[in-house]
Amino acid sequence: MKRLWKIFKQGLVFENPLLMLMIGLCSALAVTTSVSNAVGMGLAMSFVLLFSEIIISAFRKVIPNSLRMPIFIIIIAAFTTIIDLVMQAYFPELSKSMGVFIPLIVVNCIIMGRVEAFAYKQKVMDAIADSLGMGLGYTWVMVGIAAIREVLGNGTFAGIQVMPDTYQPILFFTMSPGGFLVFALFISFNIWLKGKMQKAAKAKERA
Amino acid sequence: MMKQFAKLGLILAIFAAVACVGLSFVYAATKDPIEANKTRQVNESLKDLFADADEFVPTDVLSADPSIIFQTAYQARKNGVLLGLAVKAAGSSYGGQSVLLVGTGLDRRIVGVRVLENKDTPGLGANAKNASYFVDKANRITFPGQFAGKVVTDAFEVKKDVIPITASTITSKALTRIVKAAGDAAAAWIENAAMLAPETAPETAPEGGK
């Protein structure tokens, strides 16, 4: 149990896919202009990651090494198509605003990376813990970046006006340079947080 | 060696087949809701443009501009009398294809424009679809909303008689072009219809004079 918790925790800060591993960034920057998009993308990613890791970890003994890439793609593409169709059917508005980024989950480096580096070598339970940690680590960063960009760049939070009417939205934040700036601030924050946590862990060991 | 290839191929085929079967089930389950969503959206927009109409008759309207495709057109009728024409027109915009529903009345004025599909940058071009984004903040007029009441023979020039979405001139121009093309074609069609079958057009219909 403790081991699973440790794997889960890795994805949140120490090995955060966006802030430390720095993979899967393009779609992250593109959809974080609104909080509802970020939540949708985070959940869609977590869903695909969770099920791909489970399936690949469960069948890792029968997937030949030389064939692993095409098989990974088949599995990931299948789950991505499932989530795409489900969103079109039950959340048409969200699906429209995310545009091409849902189908592009297939080639998202986070999923390919975790499947290759983790799920293909580890037990199913560990893979579940890893995918949940990575998924949550991805989602919190997405929502955090989106919150700042949407409030400053559009004056709204999840579509609800939060700034006074006189507030002139800073368009810079909805465009990619603003995205990079906020993203960089999150990286610095995460490095600071990591340092703090490591110190705290060392202090605990000594005590 | 050959045997090894056959084995690998077989394994790949099994994975692909299982994935296909799984997907076909999901596809079958979600097909109806997706279709229903699409038709509901078109019907709602039609009803929204021509609130008085009690039936919408699909019609063919030809596009003069090859880069703008009219997917379908509907005659809005009330008790069999033509009220106007709604054209579902698709053309390319900043983020790919955009689909608009353009309503044109018998007086050659745009009744209204609804954005059905527009893939664009959130916060910028995507505001074309945002009902709470106003290009004219004082009068609370949205980007598609500003076309209502315009005569199809107007200039339709962005930054002149069309207010663009901030920092999205390409999107604004592309959408305006679609509205103009659909409005022109619809006005021409209405004129023809009035000449061919004068009894279906009310007396107030313009005589097509210039």
PDB file of N, CA and C in Angstrom, chain A residues 30-31 33-34 37 55 59 62-64 66-67 70-71 74-75 77-79 81-82 84-93 96-97 99-100 153-154 159 165 168-169 171 174-175, chain B residues 4 7-12 15-17 19-20 22-23 26-31 33-34 37-38 40-41 116-124 127 129-130 132-133 137 140 166-167:
ATOM      1  N   ALA A  30      -2.178  24.763 -25.521  1.00  0.00           N
ATOM      2  CA  ALA A  30      -3.247  25.160 -26.431  1.00  0.00           C
ATOM      3  C   ALA A  30      -4.614  25.181 -25.753  1.00  0.00           C
ATOM      4  N   VAL A  31      -4.898  24.221 -24.875  1.00  0.00           N
ATOM      5  CA  VAL A  31      -6.264  24.179 -24.336  1.00  0.00           C
ATOM      6  C   VAL A  31      -6.406  24.902 -23.006  1.00  0.00           C
ATOM      7  N   THR A  33      -6.638  27.852 -22.226  1.00  0.00           N
ATOM      8  CA  THR A  33      -7.158  29.213 -22.261  1.00  0.00           C
ATOM      9  C   THR A  33      -8.470  29.312 -21.503  1.00  0.00           C
ATOM     10  N   SER A  34      -9.088  28.174 -21.183  1.00  0.00           N
ATOM     11  CA  SER A  34     -10.304  28.243 -20.377  1.00  0.00           C
ATOM     12  C   SER A  34     -10.337  27.059 -19.419  1.00  0.00           C
ATOM     13  N   ASN A  37     -12.196  23.815 -20.493  1.00  0.00           N
ATOM     14  CA  ASN A  37     -11.399  23.022 -21.432  1.00  0.00           C
ATOM     15  C   ASN A  37     -10.318  22.237 -20.699  1.00  0.00           C
ATOM     16  N   ILE A  55      -4.348  -2.014 -19.449  1.00  0.00           N
ATOM     17  CA  ILE A  55      -4.343  -3.042 -20.495  1.00  0.00           C
ATOM     18  C   ILE A  55      -2.907  -3.446 -20.825  1.00  0.00           C
ATOM     19  N   PHE A  59      -1.190  -7.119 -20.180  1.00  0.00           N
ATOM     20  CA  PHE A  59      -0.773  -7.984 -21.285  1.00  0.00           C
ATOM     21  C   PHE A  59       0.713  -7.859 -21.593  1.00  0.00           C
ATOM     22  N   VAL A  62       2.599 -10.833 -23.055  1.00  0.00           N
ATOM     23  CA  VAL A  62       2.306 -11.367 -24.383  1.00  0.00           C
ATOM     24  C   VAL A  62       2.567 -10.354 -25.498  1.00  0.00           C
ATOM     25  N   ILE A  63       2.985  -9.144 -25.111  1.00  0.00           N
ATOM     26  CA  ILE A  63       3.308  -8.162 -26.158  1.00  0.00           C
ATOM     27  C   ILE A  63       4.776  -8.313 -26.491  1.00  0.00           C
ATOM     28  N   PRO A  64       5.100  -8.783 -27.716  1.00  0.00           N
ATOM     29  CA  PRO A  64       6.514  -8.971 -28.055  1.00  0.00           C
ATOM     30  C   PRO A  64       7.234  -7.622 -28.108  1.00  0.00           C
ATOM     31  N   SER A  66       9.474  -6.407 -30.020  1.00  0.00           N
ATOM     32  CA  SER A  66       9.647  -5.748 -31.317  1.00  0.00           C
ATOM     33  C   SER A  66       8.331  -5.163 -31.841  1.00  0.00           C
ATOM     34  N   LEU A  67       7.226  -5.567 -31.243  1.00  0.00           N
ATOM     35  CA  LEU A  67       5.927  -5.104 -31.746  1.00  0.00           C
ATOM     36  C   LEU A  67       5.281  -4.134 -30.790  1.00  0.00           C
ATOM     37  N   PRO A  70       3.567  -0.451 -32.194  1.00  0.00           N
ATOM     38  CA  PRO A  70       2.263  -0.488 -32.873  1.00  0.00           C
ATOM     39  C   PRO A  70       1.145  -0.939 -31.952  1.00  0.00           C
ATOM     40  N   ILE A  71       1.424  -1.870 -31.063  1.00  0.00           N
ATOM     41  CA  ILE A  71       0.354  -2.332 -30.174  1.00  0.00           C
ATOM     42  C   ILE A  71      -0.035  -1.229 -29.192  1.00  0.00           C
ATOM     43  N   ILE A  74      -2.280   1.106 -31.014  1.00  0.00           N
ATOM     44  CA  ILE A  74      -3.639   0.568 -31.216  1.00  0.00           C
ATOM     45  C   ILE A  74      -4.450   0.749 -29.941  1.00  0.00           C
ATOM     46  N   ILE A  75      -3.840   0.380 -28.811  1.00  0.00           N
ATOM     47  CA  ILE A  75      -4.587   0.445 -27.545  1.00  0.00           C
ATOM     48  C   ILE A  75      -4.916   1.888 -27.190  1.00  0.00           C
ATOM     49  N   ALA A  77      -5.067   4.486 -29.185  1.00  0.00           N
ATOM     50  CA  ALA A  77      -6.004   5.066 -30.153  1.00  0.00           C
ATOM     51  C   ALA A  77      -7.417   4.583 -29.884  1.00  0.00           C
ATOM     52  N   ALA A  78      -7.549   3.327 -29.485  1.00  0.00           N
ATOM     53  CA  ALA A  78      -8.886   2.792 -29.207  1.00  0.00           C
ATOM     54  C   ALA A  78      -9.526   3.568 -28.061  1.00  0.00           C
ATOM     55  N   PHE A  79      -8.777   3.756 -26.973  1.00  0.00           N
ATOM     56  CA  PHE A  79      -9.373   4.472 -25.826  1.00  0.00           C
ATOM     57  C   PHE A  79      -9.608   5.942 -26.145  1.00  0.00           C
ATOM     58  N   THR A  81     -10.422   7.142 -29.091  1.00  0.00           N
ATOM     59  CA  THR A  81     -11.632   7.210 -29.909  1.00  0.00           C
ATOM     60  C   THR A  81     -12.868   7.036 -29.038  1.00  0.00           C
ATOM     61  N   ILE A  82     -12.762   6.143 -28.054  1.00  0.00           N
ATOM     62  CA  ILE A  82     -13.902   5.944 -27.160  1.00  0.00           C
ATOM     63  C   ILE A  82     -14.251   7.254 -26.455  1.00  0.00           C
ATOM     64  N   ASP A  84     -13.495  10.235 -27.283  1.00  0.00           N
ATOM     65  CA  ASP A  84     -13.921  11.242 -28.268  1.00  0.00           C
ATOM     66  C   ASP A  84     -15.405  11.070 -28.601  1.00  0.00           C
ATOM     67  N   LEU A  85     -15.784   9.819 -28.883  1.00  0.00           N
ATOM     68  CA  LEU A  85     -17.195   9.557 -29.232  1.00  0.00           C
ATOM     69  C   LEU A  85     -18.112   9.850 -28.055  1.00  0.00           C
ATOM     70  N   VAL A  86     -17.691   9.430 -26.849  1.00  0.00           N
ATOM     71  CA  VAL A  86     -18.537   9.656 -25.675  1.00  0.00           C
ATOM     72  C   VAL A  86     -18.730  11.145 -25.436  1.00  0.00           C
ATOM     73  N   MET A  87     -17.642  11.911 -25.617  1.00  0.00           N
ATOM     74  CA  MET A  87     -17.775  13.361 -25.411  1.00  0.00           C
ATOM     75  C   MET A  87     -18.690  13.980 -26.457  1.00  0.00           C
ATOM     76  N   GLN A  88     -18.549  13.541 -27.725  1.00  0.00           N
ATOM     77  CA  GLN A  88     -19.424  14.089 -28.771  1.00  0.00           C
ATOM     78  C   GLN A  88     -20.882  13.792 -28.478  1.00  0.00           C
ATOM     79  N   ALA A  89     -21.121  12.616 -27.874  1.00  0.00           N
ATOM     80  CA  ALA A  89     -22.508  12.219 -27.643  1.00  0.00           C
ATOM     81  C   ALA A  89     -23.090  12.914 -26.425  1.00  0.00           C
ATOM     82  N   TYR A  90     -22.315  13.042 -25.358  1.00  0.00           N
ATOM     83  CA  TYR A  90     -22.905  13.516 -24.106  1.00  0.00           C
ATOM     84  C   TYR A  90     -22.424  14.892 -23.664  1.00  0.00           C
ATOM     85  N   PHE A  91     -21.299  15.367 -24.199  1.00  0.00           N
ATOM     86  CA  PHE A  91     -20.851  16.726 -23.875  1.00  0.00           C
ATOM     87  C   PHE A  91     -20.505  17.456 -25.177  1.00  0.00           C
ATOM     88  N   PRO A  92     -21.505  17.655 -26.057  1.00  0.00           N
ATOM     89  CA  PRO A  92     -21.187  18.196 -27.390  1.00  0.00           C
ATOM     90  C   PRO A  92     -20.491  19.552 -27.331  1.00  0.00           C
ATOM     91  N   GLU A  93     -20.883  20.393 -26.373  1.00  0.00           N
ATOM     92  CA  GLU A  93     -20.288  21.727 -26.304  1.00  0.00           C
ATOM     93  C   GLU A  93     -18.808  21.639 -25.974  1.00  0.00           C
ATOM     94  N   LYS A  96     -16.783  20.293 -28.810  1.00  0.00           N
ATOM     95  CA  LYS A  96     -16.548  21.276 -29.875  1.00  0.00           C
ATOM     96  C   LYS A  96     -15.439  22.237 -29.497  1.00  0.00           C
ATOM     97  N   SER A  97     -15.449  22.690 -28.230  1.00  0.00           N
ATOM     98  CA  SER A  97     -14.470  23.701 -27.870  1.00  0.00           C
ATOM     99  C   SER A  97     -13.064  23.110 -27.774  1.00  0.00           C
ATOM    100  N   GLY A  99     -11.984  20.868 -29.892  1.00  0.00           N
ATOM    101  CA  GLY A  99     -11.553  20.710 -31.270  1.00  0.00           C
ATOM    102  C   GLY A  99     -10.693  19.487 -31.496  1.00  0.00           C
ATOM    103  N   VAL A 100      -9.531  19.725 -32.073  1.00  0.00           N
ATOM    104  CA  VAL A 100      -8.696  18.642 -32.572  1.00  0.00           C
ATOM    105  C   VAL A 100      -7.877  17.997 -31.455  1.00  0.00           C
ATOM    106  N   GLY A 153      -6.927  36.877 -18.808  1.00  0.00           N
ATOM    107  CA  GLY A 153      -7.052  37.109 -20.242  1.00  0.00           C
ATOM    108  C   GLY A 153      -8.471  37.303 -20.721  1.00  0.00           C
ATOM    109  N   ASN A 154      -9.449  36.851 -19.944  1.00  0.00           N
ATOM    110  CA  ASN A 154     -10.834  36.920 -20.421  1.00  0.00           C
ATOM    111  C   ASN A 154     -11.782  37.461 -19.354  1.00  0.00           C
ATOM    112  N   GLY A 159     -16.108  30.283 -17.485  1.00  0.00           N
ATOM    113  CA  GLY A 159     -17.211  30.902 -18.216  1.00  0.00           C
ATOM    114  C   GLY A 159     -18.032  31.885 -17.405  1.00  0.00           C
ATOM    115  N   ASP A 165     -16.925  44.570 -14.498  1.00  0.00           N
ATOM    116  CA  ASP A 165     -17.179  44.889 -15.903  1.00  0.00           C
ATOM    117  C   ASP A 165     -16.168  45.865 -16.485  1.00  0.00           C
ATOM    118  N   GLN A 168     -10.414  45.468 -18.177  1.00  0.00           N
ATOM    119  CA  GLN A 168     -10.055  45.269 -19.584  1.00  0.00           C
ATOM    120  C   GLN A 168      -9.209  43.999 -19.671  1.00  0.00           C
ATOM    121  N   PRO A 169      -9.705  42.919 -20.295  1.00  0.00           N
ATOM    122  CA  PRO A 169      -8.942  41.668 -20.319  1.00  0.00           C
ATOM    123  C   PRO A 169      -7.575  41.840 -20.976  1.00  0.00           C
ATOM    124  N   LEU A 171      -5.290  40.443 -23.230  1.00  0.00           N
ATOM    125  CA  LEU A 171      -5.328  39.405 -24.265  1.00  0.00           C
ATOM    126  C   LEU A 171      -4.058  38.576 -24.312  1.00  0.00           C
ATOM    127  N   THR A 174      -4.232  35.023 -23.163  1.00  0.00           N
ATOM    128  CA  THR A 174      -4.906  33.965 -23.915  1.00  0.00           C
ATOM    129  C   THR A 174      -4.058  33.496 -25.087  1.00  0.00           C
ATOM    130  N   MET A 175      -3.053  34.277 -25.455  1.00  0.00           N
ATOM    131  CA  MET A 175      -2.218  33.865 -26.578  1.00  0.00           C
ATOM    132  C   MET A 175      -1.038  33.047 -26.077  1.00  0.00           C
TER     133      MET A 175
ATOM    134  N   GLN B   4       8.459 -16.692 -37.403  1.00  0.00           N
ATOM    135  CA  GLN B   4       8.502 -15.588 -36.445  1.00  0.00           C
ATOM    136  C   GLN B   4       7.640 -14.419 -36.926  1.00  0.00           C
ATOM    137  N   LYS B   7       4.027 -15.121 -36.595  1.00  0.00           N
ATOM    138  CA  LYS B   7       3.580 -15.040 -35.201  1.00  0.00           C
ATOM    139  C   LYS B   7       3.355 -13.584 -34.804  1.00  0.00           C
ATOM    140  N   LEU B   8       4.305 -12.740 -35.174  1.00  0.00           N
ATOM    141  CA  LEU B   8       4.170 -11.314 -34.826  1.00  0.00           C
ATOM    142  C   LEU B   8       2.935 -10.719 -35.493  1.00  0.00           C
ATOM    143  N   GLY B   9       2.754 -11.071 -36.768  1.00  0.00           N
ATOM    144  CA  GLY B   9       1.592 -10.557 -37.500  1.00  0.00           C
ATOM    145  C   GLY B   9       0.302 -10.985 -36.848  1.00  0.00           C
ATOM    146  N   LEU B  10       0.289 -12.238 -36.437  1.00  0.00           N
ATOM    147  CA  LEU B  10      -0.919 -12.773 -35.794  1.00  0.00           C
ATOM    148  C   LEU B  10      -1.213 -12.010 -34.505  1.00  0.00           C
ATOM    149  N   ILE B  11      -0.166 -11.781 -33.708  1.00  0.00           N
ATOM    150  CA  ILE B  11      -0.377 -11.060 -32.435  1.00  0.00           C
ATOM    151  C   ILE B  11      -0.925  -9.670 -32.699  1.00  0.00           C
ATOM    152  N   LEU B  12      -0.333  -8.991 -33.670  1.00  0.00           N
ATOM    153  CA  LEU B  12      -0.787  -7.637 -33.999  1.00  0.00           C
ATOM    154  C   LEU B  12      -2.238  -7.666 -34.466  1.00  0.00           C
ATOM    155  N   PHE B  15      -4.639  -8.051 -31.520  1.00  0.00           N
ATOM    156  CA  PHE B  15      -4.832  -6.794 -30.779  1.00  0.00           C
ATOM    157  C   PHE B  15      -5.732  -5.840 -31.562  1.00  0.00           C
ATOM    158  N   ALA B  16      -5.457  -5.727 -32.877  1.00  0.00           N
ATOM    159  CA  ALA B  16      -6.243  -4.807 -33.697  1.00  0.00           C
ATOM    160  C   ALA B  16      -7.703  -5.253 -33.744  1.00  0.00           C
ATOM    161  N   ALA B  17      -7.917  -6.565 -33.874  1.00  0.00           N
ATOM    162  CA  ALA B  17      -9.293  -7.065 -33.982  1.00  0.00           C
ATOM    163  C   ALA B  17     -10.058  -6.784 -32.700  1.00  0.00           C
ATOM    164  N   ALA B  19      -9.496  -4.471 -30.522  1.00  0.00           N
ATOM    165  CA  ALA B  19      -9.748  -3.028 -30.428  1.00  0.00           C
ATOM    166  C   ALA B  19     -10.913  -2.635 -31.327  1.00  0.00           C
ATOM    167  N   CYS B  20     -10.956  -3.206 -32.536  1.00  0.00           N
ATOM    168  CA  CYS B  20     -12.036  -2.882 -33.476  1.00  0.00           C
ATOM    169  C   CYS B  20     -13.390  -3.283 -32.910  1.00  0.00           C
ATOM    170  N   GLY B  22     -14.246  -3.694 -29.825  1.00  0.00           N
ATOM    171  CA  GLY B  22     -14.589  -2.792 -28.730  1.00  0.00           C
ATOM    172  C   GLY B  22     -15.099  -1.462 -29.241  1.00  0.00           C
ATOM    173  N   LEU B  23     -14.394  -0.914 -30.241  1.00  0.00           N
ATOM    174  CA  LEU B  23     -14.783   0.390 -30.779  1.00  0.00           C
ATOM    175  C   LEU B  23     -16.137   0.339 -31.455  1.00  0.00           C
ATOM    176  N   VAL B  26     -18.823   0.807 -28.920  1.00  0.00           N
ATOM    177  CA  VAL B  26     -18.938   2.198 -28.460  1.00  0.00           C
ATOM    178  C   VAL B  26     -19.567   3.050 -29.547  1.00  0.00           C
ATOM    179  N   TYR B  27     -19.152   2.813 -30.809  1.00  0.00           N
ATOM    180  CA  TYR B  27     -19.688   3.592 -31.924  1.00  0.00           C
ATOM    181  C   TYR B  27     -21.191   3.403 -32.026  1.00  0.00           C
ATOM    182  N   ALA B  28     -21.625   2.138 -31.925  1.00  0.00           N
ATOM    183  CA  ALA B  28     -23.058   1.854 -32.037  1.00  0.00           C
ATOM    184  C   ALA B  28     -23.825   2.537 -30.911  1.00  0.00           C
ATOM    185  N   ALA B  29     -23.226   2.551 -29.724  1.00  0.00           N
ATOM    186  CA  ALA B  29     -23.932   3.129 -28.574  1.00  0.00           C
ATOM    187  C   ALA B  29     -24.002   4.642 -28.658  1.00  0.00           C
ATOM    188  N   THR B  30     -22.982   5.279 -29.239  1.00  0.00           N
ATOM    189  CA  THR B  30     -22.967   6.737 -29.222  1.00  0.00           C
ATOM    190  C   THR B  30     -23.483   7.345 -30.518  1.00  0.00           C
ATOM    191  N   LYS B  31     -23.741   6.503 -31.543  1.00  0.00           N
ATOM    192  CA  LYS B  31     -24.120   7.025 -32.864  1.00  0.00           C
ATOM    193  C   LYS B  31     -25.397   7.862 -32.779  1.00  0.00           C
ATOM    194  N   PRO B  33     -27.071   9.330 -30.128  1.00  0.00           N
ATOM    195  CA  PRO B  33     -26.971  10.635 -29.439  1.00  0.00           C
ATOM    196  C   PRO B  33     -26.192  11.681 -30.235  1.00  0.00           C
ATOM    197  N   ILE B  34     -25.132  11.275 -30.952  1.00  0.00           N
ATOM    198  CA  ILE B  34     -24.347  12.250 -31.712  1.00  0.00           C
ATOM    199  C   ILE B  34     -25.194  12.832 -32.841  1.00  0.00           C
ATOM    200  N   ASN B  37     -27.812  15.128 -31.447  1.00  0.00           N
ATOM    201  CA  ASN B  37     -27.221  16.417 -31.075  1.00  0.00           C
ATOM    202  C   ASN B  37     -27.141  17.337 -32.270  1.00  0.00           C
ATOM    203  N   LYS B  38     -26.663  16.760 -33.401  1.00  0.00           N
ATOM    204  CA  LYS B  38     -26.455  17.598 -34.585  1.00  0.00           C
ATOM    205  C   LYS B  38     -27.777  18.121 -35.116  1.00  0.00           C
ATOM    206  N   ARG B  40     -30.598  18.383 -33.561  1.00  0.00           N
ATOM    207  CA  ARG B  40     -31.233  19.271 -32.600  1.00  0.00           C
ATOM    208  C   ARG B  40     -30.647  20.678 -32.710  1.00  0.00           C
ATOM    209  N   GLN B  41     -29.333  20.715 -32.876  1.00  0.00           N
ATOM    210  CA  GLN B  41     -28.678  22.026 -32.976  1.00  0.00           C
ATOM    211  C   GLN B  41     -29.182  22.796 -34.192  1.00  0.00           C
ATOM    212  N   LEU B 116     -22.651  27.428 -36.249  1.00  0.00           N
ATOM    213  CA  LEU B 116     -22.872  26.037 -35.854  1.00  0.00           C
ATOM    214  C   LEU B 116     -21.555  25.359 -35.515  1.00  0.00           C
ATOM    215  N   GLU B 117     -20.532  25.635 -36.317  1.00  0.00           N
ATOM    216  CA  GLU B 117     -19.253  24.980 -36.088  1.00  0.00           C
ATOM    217  C   GLU B 117     -18.166  26.002 -36.335  1.00  0.00           C
ATOM    218  N   ASN B 118     -17.225  26.128 -35.421  1.00  0.00           N
ATOM    219  CA  ASN B 118     -16.114  27.039 -35.639  1.00  0.00           C
ATOM    220  C   ASN B 118     -14.962  26.608 -34.756  1.00  0.00           C
ATOM    221  N   LYS B 119     -13.988  25.941 -35.367  1.00  0.00           N
ATOM    222  CA  LYS B 119     -12.829  25.520 -34.586  1.00  0.00           C
ATOM    223  C   LYS B 119     -11.823  26.655 -34.616  1.00  0.00           C
ATOM    224  N   ASP B 120     -11.537  27.196 -33.471  1.00  0.00           N
ATOM    225  CA  ASP B 120     -10.675  28.370 -33.459  1.00  0.00           C
ATOM    226  C   ASP B 120      -9.973  28.507 -32.118  1.00  0.00           C
ATOM    227  N   THR B 121      -9.130  29.521 -32.017  1.00  0.00           N
ATOM    228  CA  THR B 121      -8.383  29.737 -30.784  1.00  0.00           C
ATOM    229  C   THR B 121      -9.332  30.168 -29.664  1.00  0.00           C
ATOM    230  N   PRO B 122      -9.358  29.447 -28.550  1.00  0.00           N
ATOM    231  CA  PRO B 122     -10.212  29.872 -27.443  1.00  0.00           C
ATOM    232  C   PRO B 122      -9.784  31.261 -26.977  1.00  0.00           C
ATOM    233  N   GLY B 123     -10.747  32.094 -26.671  1.00  0.00           N
ATOM    234  CA  GLY B 123     -10.437  33.434 -26.200  1.00  0.00           C
ATOM    235  C   GLY B 123     -10.265  34.426 -27.328  1.00  0.00           C
ATOM    236  N   LEU B 124     -10.058  33.918 -28.556  1.00  0.00           N
ATOM    237  CA  LEU B 124      -9.912  34.836 -29.692  1.00  0.00           C
ATOM    238  C   LEU B 124     -10.997  34.527 -30.725  1.00  0.00           C
ATOM    239  N   ASN B 127     -14.491  33.231 -29.984  1.00  0.00           N
ATOM    240  CA  ASN B 127     -15.518  34.130 -29.469  1.00  0.00           C
ATOM    241  C   ASN B 127     -16.645  34.361 -30.473  1.00  0.00           C
ATOM    242  N   LYS B 129     -18.496  32.265 -31.482  1.00  0.00           N
ATOM    243  CA  LYS B 129     -19.574  31.403 -31.014  1.00  0.00           C
ATOM    244  C   LYS B 129     -20.019  31.767 -29.599  1.00  0.00           C
ATOM    245  N   ASN B 130     -19.269  32.622 -28.947  1.00  0.00           N
ATOM    246  CA  ASN B 130     -19.520  32.928 -27.545  1.00  0.00           C
ATOM    247  C   ASN B 130     -20.670  33.937 -27.424  1.00  0.00           C
ATOM    248  N   SER B 132     -21.702  35.518 -24.949  1.00  0.00           N
ATOM    249  CA  SER B 132     -21.494  36.635 -24.033  1.00  0.00           C
ATOM    250  C   SER B 132     -20.279  37.465 -24.433  1.00  0.00           C
ATOM    251  N   TYR B 133     -19.824  37.277 -25.683  1.00  0.00           N
ATOM    252  CA  TYR B 133     -18.744  38.129 -26.199  1.00  0.00           C
ATOM    253  C   TYR B 133     -19.364  39.140 -27.154  1.00  0.00           C
ATOM    254  N   LYS B 137     -19.843  46.489 -27.274  1.00  0.00           N
ATOM    255  CA  LYS B 137     -20.132  46.269 -25.853  1.00  0.00           C
ATOM    256  C   LYS B 137     -21.299  47.126 -25.393  1.00  0.00           C
ATOM    257  N   ARG B 140     -24.449  45.549 -26.601  1.00  0.00           N
ATOM    258  CA  ARG B 140     -24.475  44.107 -26.375  1.00  0.00           C
ATOM    259  C   ARG B 140     -24.818  43.345 -27.652  1.00  0.00           C
ATOM    260  N   THR B 166     -11.915  41.128 -31.699  1.00  0.00           N
ATOM    261  CA  THR B 166     -10.600  41.658 -31.354  1.00  0.00           C
ATOM    262  C   THR B 166      -9.504  40.638 -31.634  1.00  0.00           C
ATOM    263  N   ALA B 167      -8.484  41.049 -32.353  1.00  0.00           N
ATOM    264  CA  ALA B 167      -7.312  40.221 -32.656  1.00  0.00           C
ATOM    265  C   ALA B 167      -7.646  38.972 -33.453  1.00  0.00           C
TER     266      ALA B 167
END
